[in-house]
Tab-separated table of C-alpha atoms in Angstrom:
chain	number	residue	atom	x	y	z
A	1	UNK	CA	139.447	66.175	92.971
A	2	UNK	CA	140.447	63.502	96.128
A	3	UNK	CA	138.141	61.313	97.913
A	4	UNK	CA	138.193	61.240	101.840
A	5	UNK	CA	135.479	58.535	101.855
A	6	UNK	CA	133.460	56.206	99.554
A	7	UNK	CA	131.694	59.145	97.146
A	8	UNK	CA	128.404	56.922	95.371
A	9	UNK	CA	130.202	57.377	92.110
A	10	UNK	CA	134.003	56.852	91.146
A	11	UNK	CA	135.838	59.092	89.625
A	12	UNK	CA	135.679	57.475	85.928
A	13	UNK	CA	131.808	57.236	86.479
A	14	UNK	CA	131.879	61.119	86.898
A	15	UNK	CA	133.846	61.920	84.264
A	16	UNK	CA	131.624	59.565	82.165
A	17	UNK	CA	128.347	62.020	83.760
A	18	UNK	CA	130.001	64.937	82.422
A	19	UNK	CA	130.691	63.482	79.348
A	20	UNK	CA	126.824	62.551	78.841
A	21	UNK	CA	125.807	65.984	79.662
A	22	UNK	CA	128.311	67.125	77.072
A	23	UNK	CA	126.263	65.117	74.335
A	24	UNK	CA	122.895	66.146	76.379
A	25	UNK	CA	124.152	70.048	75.350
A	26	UNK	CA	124.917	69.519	71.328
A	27	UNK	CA	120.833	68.242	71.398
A	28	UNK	CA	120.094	71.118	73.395
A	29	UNK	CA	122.566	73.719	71.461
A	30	UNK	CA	121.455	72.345	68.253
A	31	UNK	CA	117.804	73.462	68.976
A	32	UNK	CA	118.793	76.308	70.380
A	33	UNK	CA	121.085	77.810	67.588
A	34	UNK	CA	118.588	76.510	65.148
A	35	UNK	CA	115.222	79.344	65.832
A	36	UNK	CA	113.524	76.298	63.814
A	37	UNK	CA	113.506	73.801	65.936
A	38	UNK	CA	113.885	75.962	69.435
A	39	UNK	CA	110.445	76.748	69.616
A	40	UNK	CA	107.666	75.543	71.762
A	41	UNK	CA	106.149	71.963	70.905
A	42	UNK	CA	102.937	72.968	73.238
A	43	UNK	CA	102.553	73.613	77.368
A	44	UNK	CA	102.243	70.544	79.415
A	45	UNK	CA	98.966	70.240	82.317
A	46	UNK	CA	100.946	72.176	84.711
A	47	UNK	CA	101.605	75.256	82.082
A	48	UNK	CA	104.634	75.032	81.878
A	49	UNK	CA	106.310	74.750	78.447
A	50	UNK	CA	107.748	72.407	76.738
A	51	UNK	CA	110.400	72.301	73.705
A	52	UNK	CA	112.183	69.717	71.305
A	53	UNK	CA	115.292	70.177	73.280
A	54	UNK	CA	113.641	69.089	76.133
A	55	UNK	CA	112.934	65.910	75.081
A	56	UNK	CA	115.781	64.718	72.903
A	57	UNK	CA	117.720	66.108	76.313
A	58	UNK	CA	115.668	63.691	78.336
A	59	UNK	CA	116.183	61.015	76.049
A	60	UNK	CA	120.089	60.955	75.777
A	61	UNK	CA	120.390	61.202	79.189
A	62	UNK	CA	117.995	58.188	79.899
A	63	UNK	CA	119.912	55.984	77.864
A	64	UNK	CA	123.340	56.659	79.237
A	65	UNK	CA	122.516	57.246	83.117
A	66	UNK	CA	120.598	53.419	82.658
A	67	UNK	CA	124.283	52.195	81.005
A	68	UNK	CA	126.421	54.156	84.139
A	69	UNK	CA	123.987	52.586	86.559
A	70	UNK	CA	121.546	49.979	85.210
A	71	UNK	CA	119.974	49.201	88.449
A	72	UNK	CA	119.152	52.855	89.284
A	73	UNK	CA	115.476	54.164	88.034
A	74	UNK	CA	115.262	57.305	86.333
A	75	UNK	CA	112.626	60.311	87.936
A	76	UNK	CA	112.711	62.486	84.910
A	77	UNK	CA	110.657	65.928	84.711
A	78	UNK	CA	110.029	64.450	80.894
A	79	UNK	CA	109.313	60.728	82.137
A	80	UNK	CA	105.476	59.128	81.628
A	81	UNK	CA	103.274	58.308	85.092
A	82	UNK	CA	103.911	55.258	83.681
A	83	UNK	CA	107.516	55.132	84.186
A	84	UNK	CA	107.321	56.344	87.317
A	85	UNK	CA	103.992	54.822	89.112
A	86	UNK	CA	106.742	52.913	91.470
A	87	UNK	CA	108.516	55.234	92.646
A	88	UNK	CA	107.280	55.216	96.121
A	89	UNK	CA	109.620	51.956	96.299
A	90	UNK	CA	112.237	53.798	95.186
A	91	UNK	CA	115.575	53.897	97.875
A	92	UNK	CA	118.211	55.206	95.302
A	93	UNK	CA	117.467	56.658	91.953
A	94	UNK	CA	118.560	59.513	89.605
A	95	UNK	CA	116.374	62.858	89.714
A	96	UNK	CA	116.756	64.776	86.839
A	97	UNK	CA	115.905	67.865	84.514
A	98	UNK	CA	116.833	67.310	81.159
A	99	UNK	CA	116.705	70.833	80.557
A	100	UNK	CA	115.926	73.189	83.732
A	101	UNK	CA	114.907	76.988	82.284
A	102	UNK	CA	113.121	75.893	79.800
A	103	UNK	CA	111.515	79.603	79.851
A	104	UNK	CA	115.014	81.311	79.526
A	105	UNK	CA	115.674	78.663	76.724
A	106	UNK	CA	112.819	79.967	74.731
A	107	UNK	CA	114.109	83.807	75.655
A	108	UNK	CA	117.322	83.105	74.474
A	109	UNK	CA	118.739	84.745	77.837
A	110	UNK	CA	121.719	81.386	77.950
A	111	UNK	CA	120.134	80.726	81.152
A	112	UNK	CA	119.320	77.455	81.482
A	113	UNK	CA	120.950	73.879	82.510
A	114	UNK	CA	120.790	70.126	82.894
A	115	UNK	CA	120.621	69.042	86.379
A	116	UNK	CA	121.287	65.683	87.838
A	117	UNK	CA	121.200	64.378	91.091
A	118	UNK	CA	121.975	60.743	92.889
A	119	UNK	CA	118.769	60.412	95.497
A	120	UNK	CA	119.029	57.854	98.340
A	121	UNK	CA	116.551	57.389	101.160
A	122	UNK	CA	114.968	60.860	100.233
A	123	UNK	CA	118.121	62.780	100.175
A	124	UNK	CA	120.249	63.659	97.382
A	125	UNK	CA	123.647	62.677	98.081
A	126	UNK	CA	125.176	63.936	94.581
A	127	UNK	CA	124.401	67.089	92.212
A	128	UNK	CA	125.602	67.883	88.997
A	129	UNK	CA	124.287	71.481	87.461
A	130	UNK	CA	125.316	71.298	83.604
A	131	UNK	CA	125.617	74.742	81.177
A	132	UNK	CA	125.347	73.913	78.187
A	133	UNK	CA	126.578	77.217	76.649
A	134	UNK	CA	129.690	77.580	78.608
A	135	UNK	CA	130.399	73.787	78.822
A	136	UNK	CA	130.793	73.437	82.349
A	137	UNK	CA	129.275	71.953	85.493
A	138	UNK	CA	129.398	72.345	88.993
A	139	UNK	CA	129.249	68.955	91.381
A	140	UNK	CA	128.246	68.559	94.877
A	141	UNK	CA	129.019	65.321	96.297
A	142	UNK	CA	127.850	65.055	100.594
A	143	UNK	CA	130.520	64.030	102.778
A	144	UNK	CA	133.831	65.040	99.790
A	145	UNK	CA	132.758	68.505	98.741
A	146	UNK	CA	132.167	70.598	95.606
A	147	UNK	CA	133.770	71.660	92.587
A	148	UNK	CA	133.532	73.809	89.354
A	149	UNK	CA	134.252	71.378	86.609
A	150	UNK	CA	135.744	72.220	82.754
A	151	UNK	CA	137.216	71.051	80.053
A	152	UNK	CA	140.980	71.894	79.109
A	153	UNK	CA	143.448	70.400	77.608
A	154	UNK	CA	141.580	67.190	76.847
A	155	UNK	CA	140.503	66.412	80.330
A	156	UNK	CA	138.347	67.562	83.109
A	157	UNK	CA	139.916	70.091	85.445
A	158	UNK	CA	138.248	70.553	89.003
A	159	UNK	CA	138.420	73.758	90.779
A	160	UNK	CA	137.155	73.269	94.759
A	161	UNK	CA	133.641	75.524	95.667
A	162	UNK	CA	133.043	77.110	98.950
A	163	UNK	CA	130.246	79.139	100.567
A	164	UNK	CA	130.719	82.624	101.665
A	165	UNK	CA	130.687	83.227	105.564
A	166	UNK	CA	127.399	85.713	106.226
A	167	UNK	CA	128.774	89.449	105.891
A	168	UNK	CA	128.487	91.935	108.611
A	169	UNK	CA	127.198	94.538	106.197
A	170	UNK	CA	125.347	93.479	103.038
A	171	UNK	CA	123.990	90.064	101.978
A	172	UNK	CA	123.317	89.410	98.518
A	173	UNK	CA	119.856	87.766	97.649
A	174	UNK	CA	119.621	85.848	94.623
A	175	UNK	CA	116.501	85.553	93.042
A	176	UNK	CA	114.802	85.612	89.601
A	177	UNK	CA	112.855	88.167	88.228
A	178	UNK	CA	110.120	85.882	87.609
A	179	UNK	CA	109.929	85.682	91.125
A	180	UNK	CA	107.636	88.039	93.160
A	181	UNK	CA	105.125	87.390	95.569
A	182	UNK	CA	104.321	88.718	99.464
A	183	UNK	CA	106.226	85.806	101.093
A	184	UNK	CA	109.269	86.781	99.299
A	185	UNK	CA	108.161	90.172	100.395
A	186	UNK	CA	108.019	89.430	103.709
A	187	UNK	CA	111.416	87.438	103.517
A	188	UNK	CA	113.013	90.527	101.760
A	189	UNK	CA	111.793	92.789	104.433
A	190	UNK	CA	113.211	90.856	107.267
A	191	UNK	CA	116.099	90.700	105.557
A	192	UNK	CA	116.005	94.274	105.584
A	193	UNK	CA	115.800	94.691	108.631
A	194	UNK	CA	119.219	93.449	109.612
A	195	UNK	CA	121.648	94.495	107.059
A	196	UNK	CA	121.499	95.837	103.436
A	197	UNK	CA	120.476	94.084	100.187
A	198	UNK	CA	121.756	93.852	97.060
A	199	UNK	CA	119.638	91.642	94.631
A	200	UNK	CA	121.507	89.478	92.116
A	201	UNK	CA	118.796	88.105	89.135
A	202	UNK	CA	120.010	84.692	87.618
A	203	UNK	CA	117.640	81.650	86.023
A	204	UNK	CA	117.118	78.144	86.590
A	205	UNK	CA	119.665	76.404	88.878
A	206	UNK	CA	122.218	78.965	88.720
A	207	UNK	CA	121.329	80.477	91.730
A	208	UNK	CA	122.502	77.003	93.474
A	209	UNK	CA	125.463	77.520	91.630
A	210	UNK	CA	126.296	81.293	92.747
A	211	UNK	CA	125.365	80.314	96.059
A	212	UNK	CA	128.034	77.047	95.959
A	213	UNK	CA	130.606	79.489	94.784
A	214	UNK	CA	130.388	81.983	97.058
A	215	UNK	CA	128.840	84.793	95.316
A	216	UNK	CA	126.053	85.294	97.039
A	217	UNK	CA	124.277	84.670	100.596
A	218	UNK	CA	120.407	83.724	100.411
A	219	UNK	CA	118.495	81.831	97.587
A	220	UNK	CA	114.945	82.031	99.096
A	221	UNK	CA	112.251	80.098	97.113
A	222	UNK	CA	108.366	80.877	97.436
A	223	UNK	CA	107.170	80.339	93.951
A	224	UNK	CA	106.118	76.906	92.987
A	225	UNK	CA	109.055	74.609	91.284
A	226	UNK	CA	109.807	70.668	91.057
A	227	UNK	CA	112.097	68.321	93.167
A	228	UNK	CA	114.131	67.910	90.140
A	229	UNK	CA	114.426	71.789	89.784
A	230	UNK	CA	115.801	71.788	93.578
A	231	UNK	CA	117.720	68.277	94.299
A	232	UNK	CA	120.974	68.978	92.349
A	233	UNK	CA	121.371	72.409	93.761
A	234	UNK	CA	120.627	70.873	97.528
A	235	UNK	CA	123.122	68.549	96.783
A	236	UNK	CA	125.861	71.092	95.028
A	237	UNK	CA	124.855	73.898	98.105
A	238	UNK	CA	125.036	71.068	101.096
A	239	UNK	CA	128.318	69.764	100.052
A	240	UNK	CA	129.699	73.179	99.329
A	241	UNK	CA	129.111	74.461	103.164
A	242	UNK	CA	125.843	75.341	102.927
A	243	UNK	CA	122.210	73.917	103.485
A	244	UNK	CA	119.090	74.320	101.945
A	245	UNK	CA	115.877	74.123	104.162
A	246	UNK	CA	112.237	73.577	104.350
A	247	UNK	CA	110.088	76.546	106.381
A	248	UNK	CA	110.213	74.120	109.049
A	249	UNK	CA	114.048	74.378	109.072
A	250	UNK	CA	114.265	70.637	108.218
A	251	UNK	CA	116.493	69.545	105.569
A	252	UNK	CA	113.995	68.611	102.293
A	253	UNK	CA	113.469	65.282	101.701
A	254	UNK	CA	113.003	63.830	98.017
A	255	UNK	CA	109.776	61.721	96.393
A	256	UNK	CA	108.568	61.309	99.846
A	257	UNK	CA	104.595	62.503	98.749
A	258	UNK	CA	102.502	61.969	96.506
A	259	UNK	CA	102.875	64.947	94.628
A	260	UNK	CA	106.551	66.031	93.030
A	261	UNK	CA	106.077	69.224	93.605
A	262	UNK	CA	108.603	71.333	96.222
A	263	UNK	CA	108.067	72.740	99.134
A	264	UNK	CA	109.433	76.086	100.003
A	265	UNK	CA	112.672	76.541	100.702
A	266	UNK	CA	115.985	78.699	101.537
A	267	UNK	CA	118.816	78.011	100.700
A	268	UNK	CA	121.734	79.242	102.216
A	269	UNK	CA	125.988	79.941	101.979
A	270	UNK	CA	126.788	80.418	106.020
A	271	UNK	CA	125.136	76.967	107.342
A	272	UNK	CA	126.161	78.342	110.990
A	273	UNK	CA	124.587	82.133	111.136
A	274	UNK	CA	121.662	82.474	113.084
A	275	UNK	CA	120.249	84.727	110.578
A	276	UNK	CA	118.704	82.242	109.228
A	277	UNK	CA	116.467	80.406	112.171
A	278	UNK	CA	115.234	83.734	112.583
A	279	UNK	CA	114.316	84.534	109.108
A	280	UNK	CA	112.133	81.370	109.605
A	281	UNK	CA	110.550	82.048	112.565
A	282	UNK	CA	109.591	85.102	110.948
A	283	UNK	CA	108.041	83.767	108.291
A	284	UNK	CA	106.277	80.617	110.190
């Protein structure tokens, strides 16, 4: 893994992020192999649920992301308003999801992961997407590229990530079967319209992680989801070749409203096609 620039970690300091998401798993693993202590503590305002893993997750990764970079504030999914009733003067910070498919967690599907991501003036300019179960990660970093991360031999080993150019014949969506609603629809159905479709179903940020790798084409989002759900993958897509954009076909922006909440979005492998202004103006 070489540098062309000044990345806003060194190399040590991402090794030392891996290794934190490494103790971040055994918390979540331990719940998880344990039916015991996997299950649901209750569903937060929003409905959505939340489990032990969750928050001894969120708390591991608090304290070591405030000992890799004690002047950079923490935006957790699991943080209090308190904690975060600043943020607006926020330039750089860490977004994160302790544990992103929490849902899948509870399923038992092995779909789920820890994602990180360096913000500064609204845009993420690192992403880190964590699995637990298999033990590796996949990093984006703006500017030096991406990579597929493991451990071997008693060291990381770094394998380069690059987006697909857009087929002639058939794209592949990827999606989640949680995931229906007519603006997808209507997405699908352009689609359509200009070449064939094969559907690939994954969970939480692994769709970011297909798309980095070059398995698929078109991650289109409609359904509601967080900024820390979405700012890893932006980062890890962006720096991979691809781009991930608003319905306005602006790049998203990060804790720049009030709410957290994201906006729509597709993301995308082939940054260059014009496929993809014209799947927005048909959706505008």
């Amino acid at each position: 893994m070489q540098f062309s620039g000044h990345p806003p970690l060194s190399r040590g300091e991402i090794w030392a992020l891996l290794d934190l998401c490494q103790s971040a798993s055994q918390s979540i693993l331990a719940c998880y192999n344990d039916e015991a202590s996997a299950g649901l503590l209750y569903s937060k305002e929003d409905r959505t649920p939340l489990t032990k893993a969750d928050l001894a997750s969120h708390e591991i990764l608090s304290e070591g992301l405030r000992s890799l970079k004690p002047e950079l504030p923490l935006l957790s999914e699991e943080c209090s308003p308190g904690e975060i009733a600043d943020r607006d003067q926020w330039d750089s910070f860490w977004m994160v999801d302790p544990l992103d498919g929490t849902r899948e967690f509870l399923e038992r599907t092995g779909q789920f992961t820890i994602n990180i991501a360096l913000i500064e003036n609204q845009r993420p300019t690192l992403g880190l997407i964590y699995e637990p179960l298999s033990r590796k990660g996949s990093l984006g970093i703006i500017g030096e590229g991406a990579w597929r991360l493991c451990f071997e031999s008693g060291a990381w080993q770094a394998t380069p990530l690059t987006t697909r150019k857009l087929p002639s014949d058939q794209l592949v969506i990827l999606a989640s079967r949680r995931h229906k609603n007519p603006s997808l629809d209507r997405c699908l159905e352009f689609l359509k319209s200009t070449h064939e479709l094969s559907r690939q179903n994954s969970g939480s940020a692994l769709k970011f992680c297909d798309l980095a790798a070059g398995r698929g084409d078109c991650y289109p989002r409609f359904s509601p989801c967080s900024e820390w759900d979405v700012a890893a993958g932006d980062a890890l897509v962006t720096a991979a070749g691809g781009r991930v954009l608003g319905l306005d076909g602006a790049p998203l922006r990060y804790n720049a409203r009030d709410t957290l909440l994201s906006p729509h979005f597709v993301a995308v492998g082939d940054r260059s096609a014009s496929l993809w202004n014209e799947l927005l103006e048909s959706m505008a």
